[in-house]
Amino acid sequence: MSQAPAGSPLPIVVQSVSKSFRIPEERSHTLKERALHPMRRTRNETFKALQEVSFDVRSGEFFGIAGRNGSGKSTLLKCLAGIYGVDSGRIWMNGRLSTFIELGVGFNADLAARDNVVLNGIMMGLSPREARARYDAVIDFAELREFEELKLKNYSSGMHVRLAFAVAIQVDAEILLVDEVLAVGDAAFQQKCFDVFNEMRDDGRTIVFVTHDMGALNRFCHRALLLERGEPVHLGEPHEVADRYLEINFGRDPEAAAASVAEGRGGDGEARILEVWAENELGERQGSLAQGRRMTLKARVSFAVDVEDPNASVYVLNDEHVAVLVATSARDAEHSGQFAAGEEAVFEFSFENVLAPGRYNPLFTLAHRGAGLDLMDRLEGAFSFVTTAVDPLGGVVELPVEARVTRDTASPTRVST
């Protein structure tokens, strides 16, 4: 791993990186086997973990690396961290680095929390004085104050990881490498972790985040890279990477999937969304709809095979590609009916238009009955509509709110003299 070229504004540059591992086909498990066959040569297979991976990460960017188990994403992160050397290619890093990989490595089970926090802080680049000064912040964030004198061998696995996470976030670094550490502790503590990463992103830290959680990818990342069997598949917007990930996960041909996504489509093709549109409260098709009035989004669907109880969903995306409204037909109509090949149906979603003024792009999906991920079709970018308002307040949505003021009779009366 090298420093970035002089004058380069990019904190991370990865150029044509490949990494392989040698896996022995036969292993000598006992001393007897080695003694009986001292001249036996061990044959090895070569496993290509990464093949010609290239990308760069911009300053202040939250960059995601996604892929299925075994796709090479953690190997790539360890190459970035300098844990693994690369077989070919180059990696340039420009900035102080901190890693969130295998949290808690280096903890001593026979020491209490204070000693482990200080030692780990020093190993991660803090001075002894800085590590001691940050102890209180670490132990309070981990919510382990009442257990601080307890040896770590008596900690639960959740307590152990919470302490390690709290130590890791205390390190001042321009570049952070994060490997699947957001699912730490219970729901309340996980929310604290989410808040920390949101703060880091808002503070302009450069973060590389490895995950196979597409929700987290869309929630945090500015851009993302999808790996499959060590090869880069797609580099782009998080929602594009998430779509490709689902396509690959459900067994479709990657080239066909790529063509579908380029068209704004996806799914297995057993049904197709023919057209989508918006109507006002009078049932008239409109491209501009007034805030505070009833509106309906509709999608006409044609079925290529017999389908039972299909589930339609709509995601209303704003200009920043954030879903400000999500609805599904399964919530109100679990049994939507049986449809024969060649039949058509119209799915509709009606609601009070509380959207802020602006342009919106609905994304429709049609799935088989069940988990909702077994898509038949996905259509984005087919049309957009505009919400208008006379006196907008500036919120993302503008819900009807009743406001009132009452006098607090229990408050002391001010007497002037």
CSV table of C-alpha atoms in Angstrom, one decimal:
chain,number,residue,atom,x,y,z
A,1,MET,CA,0.0,0.0,0.0
A,2,SER,CA,1.4,3.4,-1.0
A,3,GLN,CA,0.7,7.0,-0.2
A,4,ALA,CA,-1.5,8.8,-2.8
A,5,PRO,CA,0.5,10.5,-5.6
A,6,ALA,CA,1.6,14.0,-4.7
A,7,GLY,CA,-1.1,16.6,-5.4
A,8,SER,CA,-3.9,14.0,-5.5
A,9,PRO,CA,-7.0,15.3,-3.7
A,10,LEU,CA,-8.4,11.7,-3.4
A,11,PRO,CA,-7.9,10.0,-0.1
A,12,ILE,CA,-8.2,6.5,-1.6
A,13,VAL,CA,-7.3,5.2,-5.1
A,14,VAL,CA,-7.5,1.5,-6.0
A,15,GLN,CA,-6.0,0.6,-9.3
A,16,SER,CA,-6.3,-2.9,-10.9
A,17,VAL,CA,-6.0,-4.8,-7.6
A,18,SER,CA,-5.9,-8.6,-7.6
A,19,LYS,CA,-5.5,-10.9,-4.7
A,20,SER,CA,-5.2,-14.7,-4.6
A,21,PHE,CA,-4.9,-17.4,-1.9
A,22,ARG,CA,-3.3,-20.8,-2.2
A,23,ILE,CA,-5.5,-23.6,-0.8
A,24,PRO,CA,-3.9,-27.0,-0.3
A,25,GLU,CA,-5.8,-29.9,-1.8
A,26,GLU,CA,-4.4,-32.3,0.8
A,27,ARG,CA,-3.3,-31.6,4.3
A,28,SER,CA,-1.2,-33.6,6.7
A,29,HIS,CA,-3.1,-33.6,9.9
A,30,THR,CA,-0.8,-35.7,12.1
A,31,LEU,CA,2.9,-36.0,12.8
A,32,LYS,CA,2.7,-39.6,11.7
A,33,GLU,CA,1.5,-38.6,8.2
A,34,ARG,CA,4.4,-36.2,7.8
A,35,ALA,CA,6.9,-38.8,9.0
A,36,LEU,CA,5.6,-41.6,6.7
A,37,HIS,CA,5.5,-39.3,3.7
A,38,PRO,CA,8.3,-36.7,4.2
A,39,MET,CA,8.8,-36.1,0.4
A,40,ARG,CA,5.1,-35.8,-0.5
A,41,ARG,CA,4.4,-32.5,-2.2
A,42,THR,CA,1.3,-30.7,-1.3
A,43,ARG,CA,-0.7,-29.6,-4.3
A,44,ASN,CA,-2.4,-26.3,-4.1
A,45,GLU,CA,-5.4,-24.7,-5.7
A,46,THR,CA,-5.4,-21.0,-6.4
A,47,PHE,CA,-8.5,-19.1,-5.2
A,48,LYS,CA,-8.8,-15.7,-6.8
A,49,ALA,CA,-10.4,-13.5,-4.2
A,50,LEU,CA,-10.1,-10.2,-6.1
A,51,GLN,CA,-9.7,-9.7,-9.8
A,52,GLU,CA,-8.8,-6.3,-11.4
A,53,VAL,CA,-10.7,-4.1,-8.9
A,54,SER,CA,-10.4,-0.4,-9.5
A,55,PHE,CA,-12.2,2.6,-7.9
A,56,ASP,CA,-11.5,5.8,-6.0
A,57,VAL,CA,-13.1,7.4,-3.0
A,58,ARG,CA,-13.6,11.1,-2.8
A,59,SER,CA,-12.8,13.2,0.2
A,60,GLY,CA,-15.8,13.2,2.7
A,61,GLU,CA,-17.5,10.4,0.8
A,62,PHE,CA,-19.4,7.5,2.5
A,63,PHE,CA,-18.4,4.7,0.0
A,64,GLY,CA,-20.1,1.3,0.2
A,65,ILE,CA,-18.7,-2.1,-0.9
A,66,ALA,CA,-21.5,-4.7,-1.3
A,67,GLY,CA,-21.7,-8.3,-2.3
A,68,ARG,CA,-22.8,-11.7,-1.3
A,69,ASN,CA,-20.8,-13.9,1.2
A,70,GLY,CA,-17.5,-14.9,-0.5
A,71,SER,CA,-17.6,-12.1,-3.0
A,72,GLY,CA,-14.3,-10.6,-1.8
A,73,LYS,CA,-15.6,-7.5,0.0
A,74,SER,CA,-13.9,-8.1,3.3
A,75,THR,CA,-10.7,-9.2,1.5
A,76,LEU,CA,-10.7,-5.9,-0.3
A,77,LEU,CA,-11.2,-4.0,3.0
A,78,LYS,CA,-8.2,-5.8,4.5
A,79,CYS,CA,-6.1,-5.0,1.5
A,80,LEU,CA,-7.1,-1.3,2.0
A,81,ALA,CA,-6.1,-1.6,5.7
A,82,GLY,CA,-2.7,-3.2,4.8
A,83,ILE,CA,-3.6,-6.5,6.5
A,84,TYR,CA,-3.2,-8.3,3.2
A,85,GLY,CA,-0.7,-7.5,0.5
A,86,VAL,CA,-2.0,-7.4,-3.1
A,87,ASP,CA,-0.7,-9.7,-5.9
A,88,SER,CA,-0.9,-7.0,-8.5
A,89,GLY,CA,-2.2,-3.5,-8.8
A,90,ARG,CA,-1.7,-0.5,-6.5
A,91,ILE,CA,-3.5,1.1,-3.5
A,92,TRP,CA,-2.9,4.7,-2.6
A,93,MET,CA,-4.0,6.1,0.8
A,94,ASN,CA,-3.9,9.8,1.8
A,95,GLY,CA,-4.8,10.4,5.4
A,96,ARG,CA,-4.8,9.0,8.9
A,97,LEU,CA,-6.5,5.6,8.9
A,98,SER,CA,-8.7,3.8,11.4
A,99,THR,CA,-10.2,0.3,10.9
A,100,PHE,CA,-13.5,-1.1,12.3
A,101,ILE,CA,-12.5,-4.7,11.3
A,102,GLU,CA,-13.0,-7.6,13.8
A,103,LEU,CA,-13.8,-5.4,16.7
A,104,GLY,CA,-12.1,-6.3,20.0
A,105,VAL,CA,-9.0,-7.9,18.5
A,106,GLY,CA,-6.2,-7.3,21.0
A,107,PHE,CA,-8.4,-7.2,24.1
A,108,ASN,CA,-7.0,-9.0,27.1
A,109,ALA,CA,-9.7,-11.1,28.7
A,110,ASP,CA,-7.9,-11.0,32.1
A,111,LEU,CA,-7.9,-7.2,32.3
A,112,ALA,CA,-10.7,-4.9,33.2
A,113,ALA,CA,-12.4,-2.4,30.9
A,114,ARG,CA,-10.1,0.6,31.8
A,115,ASP,CA,-6.9,-1.2,31.0
A,116,ASN,CA,-8.3,-2.6,27.7
A,117,VAL,CA,-9.6,0.7,26.6
A,118,VAL,CA,-6.2,2.4,27.2
A,119,LEU,CA,-4.2,-0.4,25.6
A,120,ASN,CA,-6.5,-0.5,22.5
A,121,GLY,CA,-6.5,3.2,22.1
A,122,ILE,CA,-2.7,3.2,22.1
A,123,MET,CA,-2.7,0.4,19.5
A,124,MET,CA,-5.1,2.4,17.3
A,125,GLY,CA,-2.8,5.4,17.3
A,126,LEU,CA,-3.6,7.5,20.4
A,127,SER,CA,-1.0,8.6,22.8
A,128,PRO,CA,-1.2,7.1,26.4
A,129,ARG,CA,-2.5,10.5,27.7
A,130,GLU,CA,-5.1,10.7,25.0
A,131,ALA,CA,-6.3,7.1,25.6
A,132,ARG,CA,-6.7,7.7,29.3
A,133,ALA,CA,-8.4,11.1,28.7
A,134,ARG,CA,-11.0,9.4,26.5
A,135,TYR,CA,-11.8,6.6,28.8
A,136,ASP,CA,-14.9,8.1,30.4
A,137,ALA,CA,-16.4,8.9,27.0
A,138,VAL,CA,-15.8,5.3,25.9
A,139,ILE,CA,-17.3,3.6,28.9
A,140,ASP,CA,-20.3,5.9,28.9
A,141,PHE,CA,-21.0,5.4,25.2
A,142,ALA,CA,-20.7,1.6,25.7
A,143,GLU,CA,-23.2,1.9,28.6
A,144,LEU,CA,-20.9,-0.3,30.8
A,145,ARG,CA,-20.1,2.0,33.7
A,146,GLU,CA,-21.4,-0.4,36.3
A,147,PHE,CA,-19.2,-3.2,34.8
A,148,GLU,CA,-16.0,-1.2,34.3
A,149,GLU,CA,-14.1,-3.1,37.1
A,150,LEU,CA,-15.2,-6.5,35.7
A,151,LYS,CA,-12.7,-8.5,33.8
A,152,LEU,CA,-13.5,-8.9,30.1
A,153,LYS,CA,-13.6,-12.7,30.4
A,154,ASN,CA,-16.8,-12.2,32.4
A,155,TYR,CA,-18.4,-9.9,29.7
A,156,SER,CA,-21.1,-11.2,27.4
A,157,SER,CA,-20.3,-11.1,23.7
A,158,GLY,CA,-22.6,-8.1,23.3
A,159,MET,CA,-20.8,-6.2,26.0
A,160,HIS,CA,-17.5,-7.1,24.5
A,161,VAL,CA,-18.4,-5.7,21.0
A,162,ARG,CA,-20.0,-2.6,22.4
A,163,LEU,CA,-16.8,-1.7,24.3
A,164,ALA,CA,-14.7,-2.4,21.2
A,165,PHE,CA,-17.0,-0.2,19.1
A,166,ALA,CA,-16.9,2.6,21.6
A,167,VAL,CA,-13.1,2.5,21.6
A,168,ALA,CA,-12.9,2.5,17.8
A,169,ILE,CA,-15.0,5.6,17.3
A,170,GLN,CA,-12.7,7.6,19.7
A,171,VAL,CA,-9.8,7.5,17.3
A,172,ASP,CA,-9.2,10.7,15.3
A,173,ALA,CA,-8.8,9.7,11.7
A,174,GLU,CA,-9.6,11.1,8.2
A,175,ILE,CA,-10.3,7.7,6.7
A,176,LEU,CA,-12.3,4.9,8.4
A,177,LEU,CA,-12.7,1.3,7.1
A,178,VAL,CA,-15.9,-0.3,8.4
A,179,ASP,CA,-16.7,-4.0,8.1
A,180,GLU,CA,-20.3,-4.9,9.1
A,181,VAL,CA,-20.3,-3.4,12.6
A,182,LEU,CA,-23.6,-1.5,12.6
A,183,ALA,CA,-25.5,-4.5,14.1
A,184,VAL,CA,-24.0,-4.0,17.6
A,185,GLY,CA,-26.1,-4.6,20.8
A,186,ASP,CA,-29.8,-4.1,21.2
A,187,ALA,CA,-32.0,-1.8,19.1
A,188,ALA,CA,-31.4,1.3,21.2
A,189,PHE,CA,-27.6,0.8,21.0
A,190,GLN,CA,-27.8,0.1,17.3
A,191,GLN,CA,-29.5,3.5,16.9
A,192,LYS,CA,-26.6,5.1,18.7
A,193,CYS,CA,-24.3,3.5,16.2
A,194,PHE,CA,-26.4,4.8,13.3
A,195,ASP,CA,-26.2,8.3,14.8
A,196,VAL,CA,-22.4,8.1,15.1
A,197,PHE,CA,-22.0,7.2,11.5
A,198,ASN,CA,-24.4,9.9,10.4
A,199,GLU,CA,-22.3,12.4,12.4
A,200,MET,CA,-19.1,11.1,10.8
A,201,ARG,CA,-20.6,11.4,7.4
A,202,ASP,CA,-21.9,15.0,8.2
A,203,ASP,CA,-18.4,15.9,9.5
A,204,GLY,CA,-16.9,15.0,6.2
A,205,ARG,CA,-15.0,11.9,7.2
A,206,THR,CA,-14.0,9.6,4.4
A,207,ILE,CA,-15.6,6.2,5.1
A,208,VAL,CA,-15.5,2.9,3.3
A,209,PHE,CA,-18.3,0.6,4.5
A,210,VAL,CA,-18.5,-3.1,3.7
A,211,THR,CA,-22.0,-4.7,3.9
A,212,HIS,CA,-24.6,-7.0,2.4
A,213,ASP,CA,-27.4,-5.0,4.1
A,214,MET,CA,-29.0,-3.1,1.2
A,215,GLY,CA,-31.0,-1.0,3.6
A,216,ALA,CA,-27.8,0.3,5.3
A,217,LEU,CA,-26.2,0.8,1.9
A,218,ASN,CA,-29.0,3.1,0.8
A,219,ARG,CA,-29.2,4.8,4.1
A,220,PHE,CA,-25.6,5.9,4.5
A,221,CYS,CA,-23.7,5.7,1.2
A,222,HIS,CA,-23.1,8.3,-1.4
A,223,ARG,CA,-21.7,5.7,-3.9
A,224,ALA,CA,-21.1,2.0,-3.9
A,225,LEU,CA,-19.3,-0.8,-5.6
A,226,LEU,CA,-20.8,-4.3,-6.1
A,227,LEU,CA,-18.5,-7.3,-6.1
A,228,GLU,CA,-19.4,-10.8,-7.3
A,229,ARG,CA,-16.8,-13.6,-7.1
A,230,GLY,CA,-14.0,-11.1,-6.7
A,231,GLU,CA,-14.9,-9.1,-9.8
A,232,PRO,CA,-16.4,-5.6,-9.9
A,233,VAL,CA,-20.0,-5.7,-11.2
A,234,HIS,CA,-21.3,-2.2,-10.8
A,235,LEU,CA,-20.0,1.1,-9.5
A,236,GLY,CA,-22.6,3.9,-9.0
A,237,GLU,CA,-25.5,5.1,-7.0
A,238,PRO,CA,-26.4,2.9,-3.9
A,239,HIS,CA,-29.9,2.2,-5.2
A,240,GLU,CA,-28.4,0.9,-8.5
A,241,VAL,CA,-26.0,-1.4,-6.6
A,242,ALA,CA,-28.9,-2.6,-4.4
A,243,ASP,CA,-30.9,-3.5,-7.4
A,244,ARG,CA,-28.1,-5.4,-9.0
A,245,TYR,CA,-27.4,-7.2,-5.8
A,246,LEU,CA,-31.0,-8.4,-5.6
A,247,GLU,CA,-30.9,-9.5,-9.3
A,248,ILE,CA,-27.8,-11.6,-8.7
A,249,ASN,CA,-29.1,-13.0,-5.4
A,250,PHE,CA,-32.2,-14.3,-7.1
A,251,GLY,CA,-30.3,-16.0,-9.9
A,252,ARG,CA,-30.8,-13.9,-12.9
A,253,ASP,CA,-28.1,-13.6,-15.6
A,254,PRO,CA,-25.9,-10.6,-14.7
A,255,GLU,CA,-25.9,-9.3,-18.3
A,256,ALA,CA,-29.6,-9.5,-18.6
A,257,ALA,CA,-29.9,-7.8,-15.2
A,258,ALA,CA,-27.6,-5.0,-16.3
A,259,ALA,CA,-29.8,-4.3,-19.3
A,260,SER,CA,-33.0,-4.3,-17.2
A,261,VAL,CA,-31.5,-1.9,-14.7
A,262,ALA,CA,-30.3,0.4,-17.5
A,263,GLU,CA,-34.0,0.5,-18.6
A,264,GLY,CA,-35.2,1.2,-15.1
A,265,ARG,CA,-36.6,-2.4,-14.9
A,266,GLY,CA,-35.9,-5.6,-13.0
A,267,GLY,CA,-37.5,-8.8,-11.9
A,268,ASP,CA,-38.1,-12.2,-13.5
A,269,GLY,CA,-40.4,-10.9,-16.3
A,270,GLU,CA,-43.5,-13.0,-15.3
A,271,ALA,CA,-45.4,-9.8,-15.2
A,272,ARG,CA,-44.8,-6.3,-16.7
A,273,ILE,CA,-45.9,-2.9,-15.5
A,274,LEU,CA,-47.2,-1.4,-18.8
A,275,GLU,CA,-47.9,2.2,-17.6
A,276,VAL,CA,-48.0,4.3,-14.5
A,277,TRP,CA,-49.8,7.7,-13.9
A,278,ALA,CA,-51.2,10.0,-11.3
A,279,GLU,CA,-54.8,11.2,-10.9
A,280,ASN,CA,-56.5,14.0,-8.9
A,281,GLU,CA,-59.5,13.6,-6.7
A,282,LEU,CA,-61.8,13.8,-9.8
A,283,GLY,CA,-60.1,10.8,-11.5
A,284,GLU,CA,-58.3,13.0,-14.0
A,285,ARG,CA,-54.8,12.2,-15.1
A,286,GLN,CA,-52.5,15.0,-14.0
A,287,GLY,CA,-48.8,15.9,-14.0
A,288,SER,CA,-49.3,18.6,-11.4
A,289,LEU,CA,-51.2,18.0,-8.2
A,290,ALA,CA,-52.1,20.4,-5.4
A,291,GLN,CA,-50.8,19.9,-1.9
A,292,GLY,CA,-53.6,19.0,0.6
A,293,ARG,CA,-55.8,17.3,-2.0
A,294,ARG,CA,-56.6,13.7,-2.5
A,295,MET,CA,-54.4,12.0,-5.2
A,296,THR,CA,-54.0,8.5,-6.6
A,297,LEU,CA,-51.0,6.7,-8.2
A,298,LYS,CA,-51.9,3.9,-10.6
A,299,ALA,CA,-50.0,1.1,-12.4
A,300,ARG,CA,-51.4,-1.1,-15.2
A,301,VAL,CA,-49.9,-4.6,-15.1
A,302,SER,CA,-49.9,-7.4,-17.6
A,303,PHE,CA,-49.3,-11.0,-16.5
A,304,ALA,CA,-47.3,-13.4,-18.6
A,305,VAL,CA,-48.0,-16.5,-16.5
A,306,ASP,CA,-50.7,-17.5,-14.0
A,307,VAL,CA,-50.1,-15.5,-10.7
A,308,GLU,CA,-51.8,-15.7,-7.4
A,309,ASP,CA,-52.0,-12.8,-5.0
A,310,PRO,CA,-49.3,-10.5,-6.5
A,311,ASN,CA,-48.0,-7.7,-4.3
A,312,ALA,CA,-47.5,-4.2,-5.7
A,313,SER,CA,-45.5,-1.5,-4.0
A,314,VAL,CA,-44.8,2.2,-4.7
A,315,TYR,CA,-41.8,4.3,-3.6
A,316,VAL,CA,-42.3,8.0,-4.1
A,317,LEU,CA,-38.7,9.4,-4.6
A,318,ASN,CA,-37.8,13.1,-4.3
A,319,ASP,CA,-35.1,14.8,-6.3
A,320,GLU,CA,-32.4,13.4,-4.0
A,321,HIS,CA,-33.7,9.9,-4.6
A,322,VAL,CA,-35.0,9.6,-1.1
A,323,ALA,CA,-38.2,7.6,-0.6
A,324,VAL,CA,-40.5,10.1,1.2
A,325,LEU,CA,-43.5,7.8,0.9
A,326,VAL,CA,-43.7,4.0,0.6
A,327,ALA,CA,-46.9,1.9,0.3
A,328,THR,CA,-47.7,-1.7,-0.5
A,329,SER,CA,-50.9,-3.5,-1.5
A,330,ALA,CA,-50.1,-6.4,0.7
A,331,ARG,CA,-50.9,-4.4,3.9
A,332,ASP,CA,-54.5,-3.7,3.0
A,333,ALA,CA,-55.2,-6.6,0.6
A,334,GLU,CA,-53.2,-9.7,1.5
A,335,HIS,CA,-55.2,-11.7,-1.2
A,336,SER,CA,-55.2,-9.6,-4.3
A,337,GLY,CA,-56.6,-12.3,-6.5
A,338,GLN,CA,-55.7,-14.9,-9.1
A,339,PHE,CA,-54.6,-13.7,-12.6
A,340,ALA,CA,-54.3,-15.8,-15.7
A,341,ALA,CA,-51.6,-15.4,-18.3
A,342,GLY,CA,-52.6,-12.5,-20.6
A,343,GLU,CA,-54.8,-10.8,-18.1
A,344,GLU,CA,-54.3,-7.2,-17.0
A,345,ALA,CA,-54.9,-5.4,-13.7
A,346,VAL,CA,-54.6,-1.9,-12.3
A,347,PHE,CA,-53.1,-1.4,-8.9
A,348,GLU,CA,-53.8,2.0,-7.2
A,349,PHE,CA,-52.6,3.9,-4.1
A,350,SER,CA,-54.7,6.8,-2.9
A,351,PHE,CA,-53.6,9.3,-0.2
A,352,GLU,CA,-53.8,12.9,0.9
A,353,ASN,CA,-51.0,14.8,-0.8
A,354,VAL,CA,-48.9,16.0,2.0
A,355,LEU,CA,-45.7,16.1,0.0
A,356,ALA,CA,-43.7,19.3,-0.1
A,357,PRO,CA,-43.6,21.3,-3.3
A,358,GLY,CA,-41.3,19.7,-5.9
A,359,ARG,CA,-40.9,17.0,-8.5
A,360,TYR,CA,-41.3,13.3,-7.5
A,361,ASN,CA,-40.5,10.1,-9.4
A,362,PRO,CA,-42.5,7.1,-8.3
A,363,LEU,CA,-40.8,3.7,-8.4
A,364,PHE,CA,-43.2,0.7,-8.8
A,365,THR,CA,-42.4,-2.9,-8.0
A,366,LEU,CA,-44.5,-6.1,-8.5
A,367,ALA,CA,-43.6,-9.2,-6.5
A,368,HIS,CA,-44.8,-12.7,-6.0
A,369,ARG,CA,-46.7,-13.3,-2.8
A,370,GLY,CA,-44.3,-13.7,0.1
A,371,ALA,CA,-41.2,-11.8,1.3
A,372,GLY,CA,-41.7,-9.1,-1.4
A,373,LEU,CA,-38.1,-9.6,-2.8
A,374,ASP,CA,-39.0,-12.1,-5.4
A,375,LEU,CA,-39.7,-9.5,-8.0
A,376,MET,CA,-41.6,-9.9,-11.3
A,377,ASP,CA,-41.0,-6.4,-12.4
A,378,ARG,CA,-39.6,-3.1,-11.2
A,379,LEU,CA,-40.2,0.2,-13.1
A,380,GLU,CA,-38.5,3.5,-12.3
A,381,GLY,CA,-38.4,6.7,-14.3
A,382,ALA,CA,-41.5,6.0,-16.3
A,383,PHE,CA,-43.1,9.3,-15.2
A,384,SER,CA,-42.9,12.1,-12.7
A,385,PHE,CA,-45.3,14.5,-11.1
A,386,VAL,CA,-45.1,17.9,-9.4
A,387,THR,CA,-46.7,18.9,-6.1
A,388,THR,CA,-47.7,22.6,-5.9
A,389,ALA,CA,-48.6,24.7,-2.8
A,390,VAL,CA,-49.7,28.2,-2.2
A,391,ASP,CA,-47.9,28.7,1.1
A,392,PRO,CA,-45.3,26.0,1.7
A,393,LEU,CA,-43.7,25.7,5.1
A,394,GLY,CA,-40.5,24.0,4.0
A,395,GLY,CA,-40.8,20.5,5.4
A,396,VAL,CA,-40.2,17.2,3.4
A,397,VAL,CA,-43.9,16.5,4.1
A,398,GLU,CA,-46.5,18.9,5.4
A,399,LEU,CA,-48.9,17.0,7.6
A,400,PRO,CA,-52.1,18.8,8.9
A,401,VAL,CA,-51.2,19.8,12.5
A,402,GLU,CA,-53.5,21.4,15.1
A,403,ALA,CA,-51.6,24.0,17.1
A,404,ARG,CA,-53.0,25.7,20.3
A,405,VAL,CA,-51.7,27.6,23.3
A,406,THR,CA,-53.1,27.3,26.8
A,407,ARG,CA,-52.1,29.2,29.9
A,408,ASP,CA,-50.3,27.2,32.6
A,409,THR,CA,-52.3,28.0,35.7
A,410,ALA,CA,-49.7,26.3,37.9
A,411,SER,CA,-47.0,28.8,36.9
A,412,PRO,CA,-46.2,31.5,39.5
A,413,THR,CA,-48.0,34.8,38.9
A,414,ARG,CA,-45.6,37.7,38.4
A,415,VAL,CA,-46.5,40.6,40.7
A,416,SER,CA,-45.2,44.1,39.9
A,417,THR,CA,-44.4,46.5,42.8
